Short mmCIF file of C-alpha atoms in Angstrom, two decimals:
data_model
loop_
_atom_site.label_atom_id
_atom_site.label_comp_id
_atom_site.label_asym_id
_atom_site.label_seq_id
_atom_site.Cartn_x
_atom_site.Cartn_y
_atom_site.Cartn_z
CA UNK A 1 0.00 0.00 0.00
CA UNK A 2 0.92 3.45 -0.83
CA UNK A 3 1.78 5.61 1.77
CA UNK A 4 0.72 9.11 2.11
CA UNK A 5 2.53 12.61 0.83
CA UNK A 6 3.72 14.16 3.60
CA UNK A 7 4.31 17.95 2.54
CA UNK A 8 5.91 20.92 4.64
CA UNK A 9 4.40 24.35 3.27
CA UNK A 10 6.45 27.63 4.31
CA UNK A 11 4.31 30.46 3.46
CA UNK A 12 4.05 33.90 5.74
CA UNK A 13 0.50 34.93 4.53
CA UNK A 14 -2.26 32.91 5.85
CA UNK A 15 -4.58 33.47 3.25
CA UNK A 16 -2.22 31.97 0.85
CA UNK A 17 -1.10 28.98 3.21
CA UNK A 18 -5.22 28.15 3.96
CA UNK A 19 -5.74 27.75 -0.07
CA UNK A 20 -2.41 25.80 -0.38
CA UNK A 21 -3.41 23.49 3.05
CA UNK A 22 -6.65 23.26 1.23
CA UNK A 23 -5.69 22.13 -1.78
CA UNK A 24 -3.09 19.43 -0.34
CA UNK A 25 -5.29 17.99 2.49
CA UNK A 26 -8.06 17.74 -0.12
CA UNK A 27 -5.92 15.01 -1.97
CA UNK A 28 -5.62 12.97 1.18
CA UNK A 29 -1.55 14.13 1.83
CA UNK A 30 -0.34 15.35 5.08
CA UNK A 31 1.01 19.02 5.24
CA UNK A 32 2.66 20.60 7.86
CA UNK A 33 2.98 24.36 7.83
CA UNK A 34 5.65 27.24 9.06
CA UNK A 35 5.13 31.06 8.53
CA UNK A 36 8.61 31.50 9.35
CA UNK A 37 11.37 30.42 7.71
CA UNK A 38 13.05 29.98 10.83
CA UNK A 39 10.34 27.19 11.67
CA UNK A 40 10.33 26.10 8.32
CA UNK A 41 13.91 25.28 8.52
CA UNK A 42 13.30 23.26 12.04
CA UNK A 43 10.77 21.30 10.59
CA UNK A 44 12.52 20.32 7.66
CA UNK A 45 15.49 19.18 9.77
CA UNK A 46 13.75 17.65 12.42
CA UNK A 47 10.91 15.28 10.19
CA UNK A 48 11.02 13.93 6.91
CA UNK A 49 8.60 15.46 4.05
CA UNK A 50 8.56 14.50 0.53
CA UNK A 51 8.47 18.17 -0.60
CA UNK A 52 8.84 20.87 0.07
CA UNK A 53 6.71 24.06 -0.95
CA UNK A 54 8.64 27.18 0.01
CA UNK A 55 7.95 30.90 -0.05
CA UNK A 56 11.17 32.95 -1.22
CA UNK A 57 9.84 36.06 0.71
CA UNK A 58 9.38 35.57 4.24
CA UNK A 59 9.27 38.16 7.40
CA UNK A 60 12.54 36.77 8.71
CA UNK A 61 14.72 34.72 6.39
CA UNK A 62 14.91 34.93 2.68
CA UNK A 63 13.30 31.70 1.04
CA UNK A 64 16.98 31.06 -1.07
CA UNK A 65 18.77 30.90 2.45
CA UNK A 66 15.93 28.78 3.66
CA UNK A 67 16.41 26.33 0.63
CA UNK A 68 20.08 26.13 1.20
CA UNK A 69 20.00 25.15 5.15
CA UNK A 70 17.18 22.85 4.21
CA UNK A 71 19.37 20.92 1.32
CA UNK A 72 22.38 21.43 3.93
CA UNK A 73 20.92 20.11 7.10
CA UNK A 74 17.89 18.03 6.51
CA UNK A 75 18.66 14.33 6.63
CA UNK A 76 17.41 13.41 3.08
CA UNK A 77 17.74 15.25 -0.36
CA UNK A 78 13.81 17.10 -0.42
CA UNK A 79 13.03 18.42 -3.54
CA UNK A 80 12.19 22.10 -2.60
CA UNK A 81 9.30 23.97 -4.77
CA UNK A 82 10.40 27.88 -4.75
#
């Protein structure tokens, strides 16, 4: 049996992020979500996510700089959706 996406959304508006959670939960895939990239970053490192979906203009850390810790630090190669 298939397992499930599991998807990590960083995205600092809200309205965007609700459509995007929307969207992904409505195909039956997990999502977890940061409005920071500093959280973003955490998360990657910390769980495991297929993809993904990043923001490139965040409040706090630039969404390139976010990529580049993620594909640094994270413990498998994500693909990263800018």
């Amino acid at each position: 049996m298939k397992s499930k996406l599991c998807v990590l959304l960083v995205e600092d508006n809200q309205a965007i992020a609700n459509q995007v959670i929307d969207f992904i939960e409505g195909h039956g895939w997990d999502v977890d979500y940061a409005a920071t990239g500093k959280l973003g970053i955490s998360l990657a490192i910390e769980h495991t996510f297929d993809v993904v979906i990043l923001d490139l203009n965040l409040p706090d850390i630039d969404g390139l700089r976010v990529c580049e810790e993620i594909k640094n630090h994270a413990s498998v190669n994500v693909p990263v959706l800018m």
